[in-house]
Each structure stands twice: as structure tokens, then as C-alpha cells.
């Protein structure tokens, strides 16, 4: 696992560099998209690079998760968030972004179909991730099976409180259920790039990088991934025991070597 501690703008550039490098070597790259605040600067950076000529026209993307039951036109429905924050700002073709269907009549069948779509696409090349204050990735809350696949989950009170800011501050308006890629689904992606900023994420980041692998901190499963990158600002890195070592390692990294 590579840990990079840097200002947020640099982290966004690094993540965008990794996406751009993949697209330039393989225009049919399959991206994995997260919602929430953490990836927004990366999407801004990619939108800028698109204006400068970077094309997504032959790529496709899979979302991590979706709320159950939000109306199709609800602005916080993750499909709509991704459309607004990313897809509409680049040249991804219509239908190139897929997500779990939180409005399906048969939710377990929708989850199975989603898993099959990811496999049919050949898997995700680069998965962008955020992390919850409780250590979730996607919506794999504490206690999630480390071998889980896309399924229905119940959001913790903590996550609903954290996300109330997107619902006018009202925790009661945050859905209680979601569909989420499982931890094993996420682990199948070929490169995981997680972004975290702010002191509220410091304990989760410490557990992710340095804690024992445990369903209590679901992100710790990333320690088993052969190509995982953790991009954190100073505040999110403030509880890392080996922060000096990660800083030194990154400072000594050959300039030609990407993430
Ligand atoms: C969203 C997702 C979540 C968020 C996490 C952090 O698709 O999968 O795991 O990444 O809740 O959210 P932010 O970035 O808003 O702090």
C-alpha cells in the first residue's frame, strides 16, 4: 500500500494523473466512481483535462453504491450526483456509467445483475474511493463481510449523520438503506485509489493503513490489495504512526514512477 501525504490539490492531480495515464494507454479503460466530497476535486481536474483534450469517449464507468428508494429525479440520488459532478462534464457516452438500481422492484436481482455487468466489462481498472468516518468504503459499514459482493446494506446512524449535510442537514431525510458493491467486488478492481481529507477521517485512515484487518474497519481489507494507493492531506494523516516514513518514501520516489 502506498501512502501519499500532500495538500488536497496535489492529491487530486495525482489521482487524475493515474486516470489519465490509463486512458492514454487504453482508451477503453473501465473506471470505478465514488460519490461524496472526497473525489470532487479529482472530477474537477479530469473535467479540466477533458477540455484540454483528454477523452473518455471509449471508456465506461461503474459506480460504487446507490441509495435505495430515492426518486429518479432526486438530486442526491448517486446516479444524478455522478452525472452532474463528472459524466456531464466529460465525453462519456450516454449509458457508459452504470450503477446499482436502487429503485428496482427486486433489489437482490438488481445486485446480482450489477455484479454480472462489472464482470462482463472485464472488471474495473481503477477504482476511486472515499472513506467514511466509521471506516466504510462504498457503503460497507462496520461488520460487513470481507468477502461481500453487491448487496443491500443498512446505513449506520453515523453515516446518515455524516451525509445529512447533503440533505439540508436533516438526518431523517437520509435513506436508511443502500445497494453497495461488496468488499470483494471492490478488491477485484486492479488499482484502488482512496482519497481522504480532514481530521474527522484521521482515525479511519490510521486503521485502514496501520490497523489489524477487521470487519470492524472494513477499509482495512485494502491492506490485502496488491495495488492500493491512499492519498491523504495532513489532517487525515494526523494519526498515522509511520507518517514520517510515508513522507520520506514519497519524497524519495523516482519522478518517473506514477501511482
Ligand atoms: C460514496 C461512498 C462512500 C464515501 C464516504 C466518504 O459513493 O462510497 O464510501 O466515499 O462516505 O464520503 P465523503 O467523501 O463525502 O466524506
PDB file of N, CA and C and ligand atoms in Angstrom, residues 33-39 64-65 78 129-132 136-139 159 163 165-166 201, ligand 1:
ATOM      1  N   UNK A  33     -16.249   4.775  -9.948  1.00  0.00           N
ATOM      2  CA  UNK A  33     -16.511   6.128  -9.457  1.00  0.00           C
ATOM      3  C   UNK A  33     -17.132   6.117  -8.066  1.00  0.00           C
ATOM      4  N   UNK A  34     -16.629   6.990  -7.203  1.00  0.00           N
ATOM      5  CA  UNK A  34     -17.222   7.190  -5.880  1.00  0.00           C
ATOM      6  C   UNK A  34     -17.985   8.506  -5.883  1.00  0.00           C
ATOM      7  N   UNK A  35     -18.955   8.622  -4.996  1.00  0.00           N
ATOM      8  CA  UNK A  35     -19.635   9.902  -4.781  1.00  0.00           C
ATOM      9  C   UNK A  35     -19.148  10.484  -3.461  1.00  0.00           C
ATOM     10  N   UNK A  36     -19.822  11.515  -2.961  1.00  0.00           N
ATOM     11  CA  UNK A  36     -19.373  12.175  -1.732  1.00  0.00           C
ATOM     12  C   UNK A  36     -18.399  13.293  -2.043  1.00  0.00           C
ATOM     13  N   UNK A  37     -17.860  13.907  -0.995  1.00  0.00           N
ATOM     14  CA  UNK A  37     -16.997  15.084  -1.163  1.00  0.00           C
ATOM     15  C   UNK A  37     -15.601  14.716  -1.652  1.00  0.00           C
ATOM     16  N   UNK A  38     -15.086  13.571  -1.199  1.00  0.00           N
ATOM     17  CA  UNK A  38     -13.660  13.267  -1.389  1.00  0.00           C
ATOM     18  C   UNK A  38     -13.193  13.298  -2.845  1.00  0.00           C
ATOM     19  N   UNK A  39     -13.962  12.749  -3.805  1.00  0.00           N
ATOM     20  CA  UNK A  39     -13.438  12.723  -5.181  1.00  0.00           C
ATOM     21  C   UNK A  39     -13.732  13.986  -5.983  1.00  0.00           C
ATOM     22  N   UNK A  64     -20.009   2.985  -7.203  1.00  0.00           N
ATOM     23  CA  UNK A  64     -19.845   2.109  -6.043  1.00  0.00           C
ATOM     24  C   UNK A  64     -21.163   1.719  -5.396  1.00  0.00           C
ATOM     25  N   UNK A  65     -22.084   2.678  -5.337  1.00  0.00           N
ATOM     26  CA  UNK A  65     -23.247   2.448  -4.482  1.00  0.00           C
ATOM     27  C   UNK A  65     -24.398   3.377  -4.869  1.00  0.00           C
ATOM     28  N   UNK A  78     -27.389   8.960  -6.264  1.00  0.00           N
ATOM     29  CA  UNK A  78     -25.984   8.961  -6.673  1.00  0.00           C
ATOM     30  C   UNK A  78     -25.813   8.990  -8.187  1.00  0.00           C
ATOM     31  N   UNK A 129     -11.987   5.833  -4.476  1.00  0.00           N
ATOM     32  CA  UNK A 129     -12.695   5.561  -3.219  1.00  0.00           C
ATOM     33  C   UNK A 129     -12.586   6.753  -2.274  1.00  0.00           C
ATOM     34  N   UNK A 130     -13.615   6.934  -1.444  1.00  0.00           N
ATOM     35  CA  UNK A 130     -13.508   7.752  -0.246  1.00  0.00           C
ATOM     36  C   UNK A 130     -13.584   6.808   0.941  1.00  0.00           C
ATOM     37  N   UNK A 131     -13.549   7.351   2.146  1.00  0.00           N
ATOM     38  CA  UNK A 131     -13.681   6.506   3.335  1.00  0.00           C
ATOM     39  C   UNK A 131     -14.608   7.206   4.329  1.00  0.00           C
ATOM     40  N   UNK A 132     -15.485   6.443   4.949  1.00  0.00           N
ATOM     41  CA  UNK A 132     -16.369   7.015   5.958  1.00  0.00           C
ATOM     42  C   UNK A 132     -15.636   7.189   7.285  1.00  0.00           C
ATOM     43  N   UNK A 136     -15.964   2.824   6.591  1.00  0.00           N
ATOM     44  CA  UNK A 136     -16.573   2.147   5.425  1.00  0.00           C
ATOM     45  C   UNK A 136     -15.897   2.580   4.135  1.00  0.00           C
ATOM     46  N   UNK A 137     -15.874   1.665   3.170  1.00  0.00           N
ATOM     47  CA  UNK A 137     -15.605   2.034   1.775  1.00  0.00           C
ATOM     48  C   UNK A 137     -16.821   1.569   0.985  1.00  0.00           C
ATOM     49  N   UNK A 138     -17.157   2.315  -0.083  1.00  0.00           N
ATOM     50  CA  UNK A 138     -18.519   2.255  -0.615  1.00  0.00           C
ATOM     51  C   UNK A 138     -19.429   2.350   0.616  1.00  0.00           C
ATOM     52  N   UNK A 139     -20.489   1.559   0.693  1.00  0.00           N
ATOM     53  CA  UNK A 139     -21.296   1.618   1.923  1.00  0.00           C
ATOM     54  C   UNK A 139     -21.166   0.316   2.700  1.00  0.00           C
ATOM     55  N   UNK A 159     -23.131   7.229   9.588  1.00  0.00           N
ATOM     56  CA  UNK A 159     -23.065   7.570   8.161  1.00  0.00           C
ATOM     57  C   UNK A 159     -24.216   8.482   7.778  1.00  0.00           C
ATOM     58  N   UNK A 163     -23.855  12.203   6.301  1.00  0.00           N
ATOM     59  CA  UNK A 163     -24.391  12.554   4.977  1.00  0.00           C
ATOM     60  C   UNK A 163     -25.576  13.503   5.034  1.00  0.00           C
ATOM     61  N   UNK A 165     -25.588  16.452   5.647  1.00  0.00           N
ATOM     62  CA  UNK A 165     -25.242  17.738   5.032  1.00  0.00           C
ATOM     63  C   UNK A 165     -25.698  17.818   3.574  1.00  0.00           C
ATOM     64  N   UNK A 166     -25.836  16.664   2.930  1.00  0.00           N
ATOM     65  CA  UNK A 166     -26.310  16.666   1.541  1.00  0.00           C
ATOM     66  C   UNK A 166     -27.842  16.731   1.468  1.00  0.00           C
ATOM     67  N   UNK A 201     -11.416  12.185   9.422  1.00  0.00           N
ATOM     68  CA  UNK A 201     -11.062  10.901   8.779  1.00  0.00           C
ATOM     69  C   UNK A 201      -9.798  10.283   9.380  1.00  0.00           C
TER      70      UNK A 201
HETATM   71  C1  LIG B   1     -19.764   7.140  -1.804  1.00  0.00           C
HETATM   72  C2  LIG B   1     -19.107   6.172  -0.972  1.00  0.00           C
HETATM   73  C3  LIG B   1     -18.717   6.466   0.439  1.00  0.00           C
HETATM   74  C4  LIG B   1     -17.970   7.766   0.592  1.00  0.00           C
HETATM   75  C5  LIG B   1     -17.632   8.016   2.067  1.00  0.00           C
HETATM   76  C6  LIG B   1     -16.895   9.309   2.279  1.00  0.00           C
HETATM   77  O1  LIG B   1     -20.001   6.593  -3.095  1.00  0.00           O
HETATM   78  O2  LIG B   1     -18.890   5.131  -1.443  1.00  0.00           O
HETATM   79  O3  LIG B   1     -17.904   5.421   0.915  1.00  0.00           O
HETATM   80  O4  LIG B   1     -16.786   7.729  -0.159  1.00  0.00           O
HETATM   81  O5  LIG B   1     -18.814   8.031   2.809  1.00  0.00           O
HETATM   82  O6  LIG B   1     -17.730  10.361   1.930  1.00  0.00           O
HETATM   83  P1  LIG B   1     -17.153  11.835   1.789  1.00  0.00           P
HETATM   84  O7  LIG B   1     -16.185  11.801   0.690  1.00  0.00           O
HETATM   85  O8  LIG B   1     -18.354  12.668   1.458  1.00  0.00           O
HETATM   86  O9  LIG B   1     -16.540  12.182   3.097  1.00  0.00           O
END
